Amino acid sequence: MDFCGAHIISVKQFERVDIDRVFQVADGMEPYAHRKRITKVLDGAILGNMFFEPSTRTRVSFGCAFNLLGGHVRETTDVKTSSISKGESLYDTARVISGYSDVIVMRHPKVGSVSEFAKASRVPVINGGDGPNEHPSQALLDLYTIKKELGSNDRAIDGMHIAMVGDLKHGRTVHSLSQLLLVYDKIRFTLISPKELCMPAEIVAELKAAGHEVIETEDMEEGLTDNDTVYLTRIQEERFTNRLEADIYRGRYRMNRAIYTRNCAPNTVIMHPLPRDSRAAANELDNDLNQHPNLAIFRQTDNGVLVRMALFALILDVADRIDQSATDVGWYTESRFE
Ligand code: NCD
């Protein structure tokens, strides 16, 4: 794919070479993300960060990634204070904001909305999540994390066993991650969910057609055995008609130290896109695993900055110029990265 000026709407845009390119550029971002070096390669550029659904990680890490490349960030975070609440169309918002920005990240509750917005935009648009549909940058950072975690144990993405647990019907992160894995070979997917919240049939069919093995089960403990990675998700309450309906499923699947030790192979990597729902009624990923070396959730969030920096650098065509005019950090900074 030609990254320069491209919209990033779906993981289906990515061939294997494109994923490799993103990961290679992300690797090179480490000194900048870890505050060892400073680059001004995007000096003067403006990111329009438009989030019309709740977000912490995705919004802040896109913003930080842009700042770390020397650019400026403008945020719109609330439907109530934006003109969308006055009935403005996505077309008009896109025409206007793309006059103010050099690249836009957009999150919106409606499936397909970011694609519609991108068609009217005069600058590249990255999908930060369109309802339950897709979340491509999360899938890239998840896969980047999987590659690193498995790589440290001489394991690879091809041939891996991954279990996905929770609300697989509404979870855009699992939709994007599984579809990104279509370009790899012979993966075993164990999809653990209540029947009513299972992975969409089209995605399961695509995985099988790509030669992957898919096991669907409601039984978490059985599904957890013999995996390289277990990817947990939150019940996506905001996609249900009301809270009571979500309550039916909340707390059905819980991962904690005892369950992990009893069922998972010793090197199983534990992942979650976050936020985890830590309220007692849900608690799909218990705090008693916080110190566990295989818990990769905060390595995922750190990796997110690298991957998002790489996407900006590729789209704005500066990936080969990051190091030019870069300087060492001249202020106190203590390493906080593993
Ligand atoms: C996810 C999302 O918004 O889809 N969060 C994220 O971006 N890291 C997952 C979720 O909200 O459960």
Short mmCIF file of C-alpha atoms and ligand atoms in Angstrom, two decimals:
data_model
loop_
_atom_site.label_atom_id
_atom_site.label_comp_id
_atom_site.label_asym_id
_atom_site.label_seq_id
_atom_site.Cartn_x
_atom_site.Cartn_y
_atom_site.Cartn_z
CA MET A 1 0.00 0.00 0.00
CA ASP A 2 1.13 3.56 -0.61
CA PHE A 3 1.11 5.09 2.86
CA CYS A 4 1.79 8.64 1.74
CA GLY A 5 -1.46 10.62 2.14
CA ALA A 6 -3.51 7.45 2.77
CA HIS A 7 -6.57 7.19 4.98
CA ILE A 8 -6.33 4.32 7.50
CA ILE A 9 -9.89 3.05 7.83
CA SER A 10 -9.67 -0.74 7.94
CA VAL A 11 -7.08 -3.44 8.64
CA LYS A 12 -8.08 -4.95 5.31
CA GLN A 13 -5.90 -2.28 3.65
CA PHE A 14 -2.78 -3.99 5.03
CA GLU A 15 -0.75 -6.64 3.26
CA ARG A 16 1.95 -8.42 5.20
CA VAL A 17 4.68 -6.15 3.79
CA ASP A 18 2.73 -3.11 4.97
CA ILE A 19 2.50 -4.48 8.50
CA ASP A 20 6.24 -5.19 8.44
CA ARG A 21 6.89 -1.63 7.29
CA VAL A 22 4.79 -0.15 10.12
CA PHE A 23 6.61 -2.35 12.66
CA GLN A 24 10.03 -1.46 11.26
CA VAL A 25 9.27 2.28 11.51
CA ALA A 26 7.77 1.75 14.99
CA ASP A 27 11.02 0.08 16.15
CA GLY A 28 12.94 3.19 15.08
CA MET A 29 10.65 5.42 17.17
CA GLU A 30 11.83 4.00 20.46
CA PRO A 31 14.52 6.61 21.33
CA TYR A 32 11.97 9.37 20.68
CA ALA A 33 9.07 7.75 22.52
CA HIS A 34 11.40 6.92 25.40
CA ARG A 35 12.57 10.55 25.69
CA LYS A 36 16.18 9.88 24.73
CA ARG A 37 16.07 11.93 21.55
CA ILE A 38 13.90 14.77 20.25
CA THR A 39 12.77 15.15 16.65
CA LYS A 40 11.00 18.13 15.10
CA VAL A 41 10.20 16.36 11.85
CA LEU A 42 6.51 17.37 12.04
CA ASP A 43 7.20 20.90 13.26
CA GLY A 44 4.26 23.09 12.22
CA ALA A 45 1.91 20.20 11.44
CA ILE A 46 -1.48 20.01 13.16
CA LEU A 47 -3.37 16.88 14.18
CA GLY A 48 -7.16 17.19 14.45
CA ASN A 49 -7.96 14.64 17.17
CA MET A 50 -11.73 14.18 17.04
CA PHE A 51 -13.27 11.81 19.55
CA PHE A 52 -17.05 11.57 19.61
CA GLU A 53 -17.01 8.56 21.94
CA PRO A 54 -15.23 8.09 25.30
CA SER A 55 -11.49 7.44 25.04
CA THR A 56 -8.38 7.84 27.12
CA ARG A 57 -5.58 5.70 25.65
CA THR A 58 -6.35 6.01 21.99
CA ARG A 59 -6.89 9.77 22.09
CA VAL A 60 -3.95 10.58 24.37
CA SER A 61 -1.53 8.20 22.69
CA PHE A 62 -2.35 9.56 19.22
CA GLY A 63 -1.82 13.05 20.65
CA CYS A 64 1.46 12.12 22.35
CA ALA A 65 2.68 10.34 19.23
CA PHE A 66 2.10 13.50 17.20
CA ASN A 67 3.74 15.70 19.84
CA LEU A 68 6.74 13.38 20.00
CA LEU A 69 7.26 13.95 16.27
CA GLY A 70 7.21 17.72 16.85
CA GLY A 71 3.60 18.41 15.76
CA HIS A 72 0.70 20.21 17.45
CA VAL A 73 -2.58 18.64 18.56
CA ARG A 74 -6.11 20.15 18.47
CA GLU A 75 -8.74 18.17 20.29
CA THR A 76 -12.49 17.92 19.87
CA THR A 77 -13.80 15.52 22.45
CA ASP A 78 -17.46 16.09 22.99
CA VAL A 79 -20.48 15.91 20.72
CA LYS A 80 -22.31 18.38 22.98
CA THR A 81 -19.75 21.16 22.48
CA SER A 82 -19.22 20.52 18.76
CA SER A 83 -21.45 21.61 15.89
CA ILE A 84 -22.51 18.00 15.38
CA SER A 85 -25.05 18.74 18.12
CA LYS A 86 -26.49 21.47 15.86
CA GLY A 87 -27.19 18.95 13.13
CA GLU A 88 -24.02 19.42 11.08
CA SER A 89 -23.30 16.59 8.63
CA LEU A 90 -20.11 14.54 8.67
CA TYR A 91 -19.43 15.96 5.21
CA ASP A 92 -19.42 19.56 6.42
CA THR A 93 -17.40 18.78 9.56
CA ALA A 94 -14.83 16.96 7.45
CA ARG A 95 -14.54 19.81 4.93
CA VAL A 96 -14.06 22.33 7.72
CA ILE A 97 -11.70 20.42 10.04
CA SER A 98 -9.53 19.25 7.16
CA GLY A 99 -8.89 22.92 6.39
CA TYR A 100 -7.50 23.33 9.91
CA SER A 101 -5.46 20.10 10.17
CA ASP A 102 -2.82 18.12 8.30
CA VAL A 103 -4.11 14.76 9.49
CA ILE A 104 -7.22 13.76 11.45
CA VAL A 105 -7.92 10.92 13.87
CA MET A 106 -11.59 10.27 14.34
CA ARG A 107 -13.65 8.09 16.67
CA HIS A 108 -17.40 7.96 16.19
CA PRO A 109 -20.18 5.64 17.44
CA LYS A 110 -21.59 4.87 13.98
CA VAL A 111 -20.28 2.00 11.83
CA GLY A 112 -18.89 3.40 8.58
CA SER A 113 -18.89 7.02 9.80
CA VAL A 114 -15.11 7.47 9.66
CA SER A 115 -15.01 6.17 6.10
CA GLU A 116 -17.80 8.60 5.15
CA PHE A 117 -15.91 11.42 6.89
CA ALA A 118 -12.67 10.50 5.11
CA LYS A 119 -14.34 10.76 1.69
CA ALA A 120 -15.06 14.43 2.36
CA SER A 121 -11.75 15.20 4.05
CA ARG A 122 -8.96 17.07 2.29
CA VAL A 123 -6.31 15.42 4.52
CA PRO A 124 -5.62 11.81 5.62
CA VAL A 125 -7.97 10.36 8.23
CA ILE A 126 -7.19 7.55 10.69
CA ASN A 127 -10.06 5.52 12.11
CA GLY A 128 -9.83 5.68 15.91
CA GLY A 129 -12.84 3.33 16.20
CA ASP A 130 -16.18 3.44 14.32
CA GLY A 131 -18.75 1.92 16.65
CA PRO A 132 -18.44 -1.85 16.95
CA ASN A 133 -16.85 -2.14 13.52
CA GLU A 134 -13.08 -1.54 13.43
CA HIS A 135 -10.14 -0.11 15.35
CA PRO A 136 -7.15 -0.56 13.02
CA SER A 137 -4.44 1.21 15.03
CA GLN A 138 -5.32 -0.90 18.09
CA ALA A 139 -4.99 -4.08 16.01
CA LEU A 140 -1.58 -2.95 14.76
CA LEU A 141 -0.33 -2.21 18.27
CA ASP A 142 -1.79 -5.48 19.55
CA LEU A 143 -0.03 -7.43 16.82
CA TYR A 144 3.20 -5.49 17.36
CA THR A 145 2.98 -6.47 21.03
CA ILE A 146 2.24 -10.11 20.20
CA LYS A 147 5.22 -10.21 17.85
CA LYS A 148 7.55 -8.81 20.51
CA GLU A 149 6.20 -10.95 23.35
CA LEU A 150 6.28 -14.20 21.37
CA GLY A 151 9.59 -13.27 19.75
CA SER A 152 11.27 -13.09 23.14
CA ASN A 153 10.41 -16.80 23.50
CA ASP A 154 11.36 -17.79 19.95
CA ARG A 155 7.73 -18.06 18.93
CA ALA A 156 6.17 -16.46 15.82
CA ILE A 157 2.82 -15.08 14.70
CA ASP A 158 2.48 -17.77 12.02
CA GLY A 159 1.21 -20.93 13.68
CA MET A 160 0.36 -19.27 16.99
CA HIS A 161 -2.61 -20.14 19.18
CA ILE A 162 -4.67 -17.20 20.38
CA ALA A 163 -7.77 -17.17 22.59
CA MET A 164 -10.11 -14.18 22.47
CA VAL A 165 -12.48 -13.85 25.40
CA GLY A 166 -15.59 -11.78 26.15
CA ASP A 167 -17.83 -9.61 24.01
CA LEU A 168 -16.65 -10.70 20.58
CA LYS A 169 -19.84 -9.47 18.93
CA HIS A 170 -19.41 -5.77 19.77
CA GLY A 171 -15.65 -5.56 20.38
CA ARG A 172 -14.06 -3.65 17.51
CA THR A 173 -10.57 -4.50 18.75
CA VAL A 174 -11.11 -8.24 18.29
CA HIS A 175 -12.78 -7.65 14.92
CA SER A 176 -9.76 -5.72 13.67
CA LEU A 177 -7.13 -7.96 15.25
CA SER A 178 -8.59 -11.15 13.82
CA GLN A 179 -8.97 -9.61 10.37
CA LEU A 180 -5.40 -8.30 10.48
CA LEU A 181 -4.30 -11.89 11.15
CA LEU A 182 -5.90 -13.03 7.88
CA VAL A 183 -2.59 -12.37 6.11
CA TYR A 184 -0.67 -14.78 8.40
CA ASP A 185 -0.53 -18.58 8.26
CA LYS A 186 -2.14 -21.40 10.23
CA ILE A 187 -3.25 -19.60 13.36
CA ARG A 188 -5.56 -21.31 15.84
CA PHE A 189 -8.28 -19.01 17.17
CA THR A 190 -10.23 -20.06 20.24
CA LEU A 191 -13.19 -17.71 20.50
CA ILE A 192 -14.67 -17.75 24.00
CA SER A 193 -17.93 -15.86 24.43
CA PRO A 194 -21.56 -16.30 25.39
CA LYS A 195 -23.42 -17.56 22.28
CA GLU A 196 -25.29 -14.26 22.02
CA LEU A 197 -22.00 -12.30 21.94
CA CYS A 198 -20.07 -14.48 19.52
CA MET A 199 -17.71 -13.27 16.80
CA PRO A 200 -19.66 -12.17 13.68
CA ALA A 201 -20.15 -15.14 11.33
CA GLU A 202 -18.57 -13.28 8.37
CA ILE A 203 -15.31 -12.87 10.28
CA VAL A 204 -15.27 -16.53 11.37
CA ALA A 205 -15.87 -17.56 7.75
CA GLU A 206 -13.01 -15.33 6.54
CA LEU A 207 -10.63 -16.80 9.12
CA LYS A 208 -11.49 -20.34 8.06
CA ALA A 209 -11.22 -19.45 4.35
CA ALA A 210 -7.72 -18.11 5.05
CA GLY A 211 -6.72 -21.55 6.38
CA HIS A 212 -6.91 -20.75 10.10
CA GLU A 213 -8.47 -23.07 12.66
CA VAL A 214 -11.39 -21.61 14.60
CA ILE A 215 -12.83 -23.12 17.77
CA GLU A 216 -15.87 -21.40 19.26
CA THR A 217 -16.81 -22.19 22.84
CA GLU A 218 -18.67 -20.80 25.83
CA ASP A 219 -16.40 -22.67 28.24
CA MET A 220 -13.58 -20.38 29.29
CA GLU A 221 -11.44 -22.82 31.25
CA GLU A 222 -11.49 -25.35 28.42
CA GLY A 223 -10.69 -22.66 25.85
CA LEU A 224 -7.75 -21.28 27.80
CA THR A 225 -5.54 -24.34 27.50
CA ASP A 226 -2.58 -24.41 25.13
CA ASN A 227 -2.45 -20.81 23.90
CA ASP A 228 0.41 -18.42 23.18
CA THR A 229 -1.80 -15.42 23.87
CA VAL A 230 -5.06 -14.83 25.72
CA TYR A 231 -6.79 -11.59 24.69
CA LEU A 232 -9.49 -10.52 27.13
CA THR A 233 -12.17 -7.93 26.43
CA ARG A 234 -14.74 -5.92 28.33
CA ILE A 235 -18.49 -6.33 27.88
CA GLN A 236 -19.20 -3.35 25.60
CA GLU A 237 -22.05 -1.99 27.69
CA GLU A 238 -22.51 1.08 25.46
CA ARG A 239 -23.55 -1.17 22.55
CA PHE A 240 -26.46 -2.76 24.46
CA THR A 241 -29.94 -1.27 24.52
CA ASN A 242 -29.72 -0.87 28.29
CA ARG A 243 -27.55 -1.60 31.28
CA LEU A 244 -29.66 -4.52 32.46
CA GLU A 245 -29.05 -6.37 29.22
CA ALA A 246 -25.29 -5.94 29.64
CA ASP A 247 -25.61 -7.13 33.26
CA ILE A 248 -26.63 -10.56 31.98
CA TYR A 249 -23.10 -11.11 30.64
CA ARG A 250 -21.02 -8.98 32.97
CA GLY A 251 -18.73 -11.08 35.14
CA ARG A 252 -19.34 -14.27 33.17
CA TYR A 253 -15.67 -14.58 32.24
CA ARG A 254 -13.00 -13.62 34.72
CA MET A 255 -9.27 -14.09 34.49
CA ASN A 256 -7.27 -14.13 37.70
CA ARG A 257 -4.06 -15.68 38.97
CA ALA A 258 -5.71 -18.96 40.05
CA ILE A 259 -7.55 -19.44 36.76
CA TYR A 260 -4.43 -18.52 34.80
CA THR A 261 -2.23 -20.93 36.72
CA ARG A 262 -4.77 -23.75 36.51
CA ASN A 263 -5.49 -23.51 32.78
CA CYS A 264 -2.89 -21.58 30.82
CA ALA A 265 0.40 -22.83 29.43
CA PRO A 266 3.32 -21.29 31.38
CA ASN A 267 4.34 -18.66 28.79
CA THR A 268 0.86 -17.52 27.81
CA VAL A 269 0.84 -13.77 27.19
CA ILE A 270 -2.11 -11.95 28.78
CA MET A 271 -3.51 -9.04 26.78
CA HIS A 272 -6.46 -6.63 26.99
CA PRO A 273 -7.06 -3.48 24.89
CA LEU A 274 -8.11 -1.66 28.07
CA PRO A 275 -9.99 -0.15 29.78
CA ARG A 276 -10.57 -3.26 31.89
CA ASP A 277 -13.77 -3.11 33.87
CA SER A 278 -12.42 -3.49 37.40
CA ARG A 279 -15.78 -3.13 39.15
CA ALA A 280 -16.61 -6.16 41.28
CA ALA A 281 -19.52 -7.21 39.06
CA ALA A 282 -17.27 -7.48 36.02
CA ASN A 283 -13.54 -7.71 36.80
CA GLU A 284 -12.64 -9.61 33.63
CA LEU A 285 -8.93 -9.26 34.41
CA ASP A 286 -8.09 -9.27 38.09
CA ASN A 287 -5.52 -7.03 39.76
CA ASP A 288 -3.90 -10.10 41.31
CA LEU A 289 -2.14 -10.57 37.95
CA ASN A 290 -0.69 -7.03 37.96
CA GLN A 291 2.83 -8.15 38.84
CA HIS A 292 2.76 -11.22 36.61
CA PRO A 293 5.59 -11.07 34.03
CA ASN A 294 3.29 -12.34 31.27
CA LEU A 295 0.78 -9.53 31.76
CA ALA A 296 1.45 -7.41 28.66
CA ILE A 297 -1.34 -4.81 29.01
CA PHE A 298 0.92 -1.88 29.86
CA ARG A 299 3.48 -2.92 27.27
CA GLN A 300 0.55 -2.77 24.82
CA THR A 301 -0.20 0.83 25.81
CA ASP A 302 3.48 1.82 25.56
CA ASN A 303 3.75 0.12 22.17
CA GLY A 304 0.68 2.06 21.03
CA VAL A 305 2.71 5.27 20.99
CA LEU A 306 5.42 3.70 18.79
CA VAL A 307 2.91 2.29 16.32
CA ARG A 308 0.92 5.54 16.13
CA MET A 309 4.12 7.54 15.60
CA ALA A 310 4.94 5.13 12.76
CA LEU A 311 1.52 5.63 11.15
CA PHE A 312 1.86 9.41 11.24
CA ALA A 313 5.41 9.28 9.90
CA LEU A 314 4.39 7.02 7.01
CA ILE A 315 1.21 8.89 6.12
CA LEU A 316 2.94 12.28 6.23
CA ASP A 317 5.95 10.80 4.42
CA VAL A 318 8.67 11.66 6.94
CA ALA A 319 9.59 8.14 8.04
CA ASP A 320 13.04 8.38 6.47
CA ARG A 321 13.74 11.84 7.88
CA ILE A 322 13.05 11.38 11.60
CA ASP A 323 16.72 11.37 12.56
CA GLN A 324 17.64 14.45 10.54
CA SER A 325 17.99 17.44 12.86
CA ALA A 326 17.18 15.26 15.88
CA THR A 327 18.83 16.20 19.17
CA ASP A 328 19.44 14.52 22.49
CA VAL A 329 17.07 15.34 25.33
CA GLY A 330 18.36 18.32 27.30
CA TRP A 331 16.08 18.04 30.32
CA TYR A 332 15.82 15.63 33.18
CA THR A 333 14.02 12.44 32.32
CA GLU A 334 14.11 9.16 34.14
CA SER A 335 13.61 5.99 32.17
CA ARG A 336 10.18 4.55 32.90
CA PHE A 337 10.17 2.02 30.08
CA GLU A 338 10.95 -1.67 30.43
C1 NCD B 1 -11.18 -0.26 23.18
C2 NCD B 1 -12.14 0.48 22.28
O1 NCD B 1 -12.40 1.67 22.46
O2 NCD B 1 -12.60 -0.18 21.36
N1 NCD B 1 -10.34 0.59 23.90
C3 NCD B 1 -9.23 1.10 23.28
O3 NCD B 1 -9.31 1.79 22.30
N2 NCD B 1 -8.05 0.75 23.79
C4 NCD B 1 -11.78 -1.34 23.96
C5 NCD B 1 -12.92 -1.05 24.89
O4 NCD B 1 -13.38 0.08 25.02
O5 NCD B 1 -13.35 -2.00 25.53
#
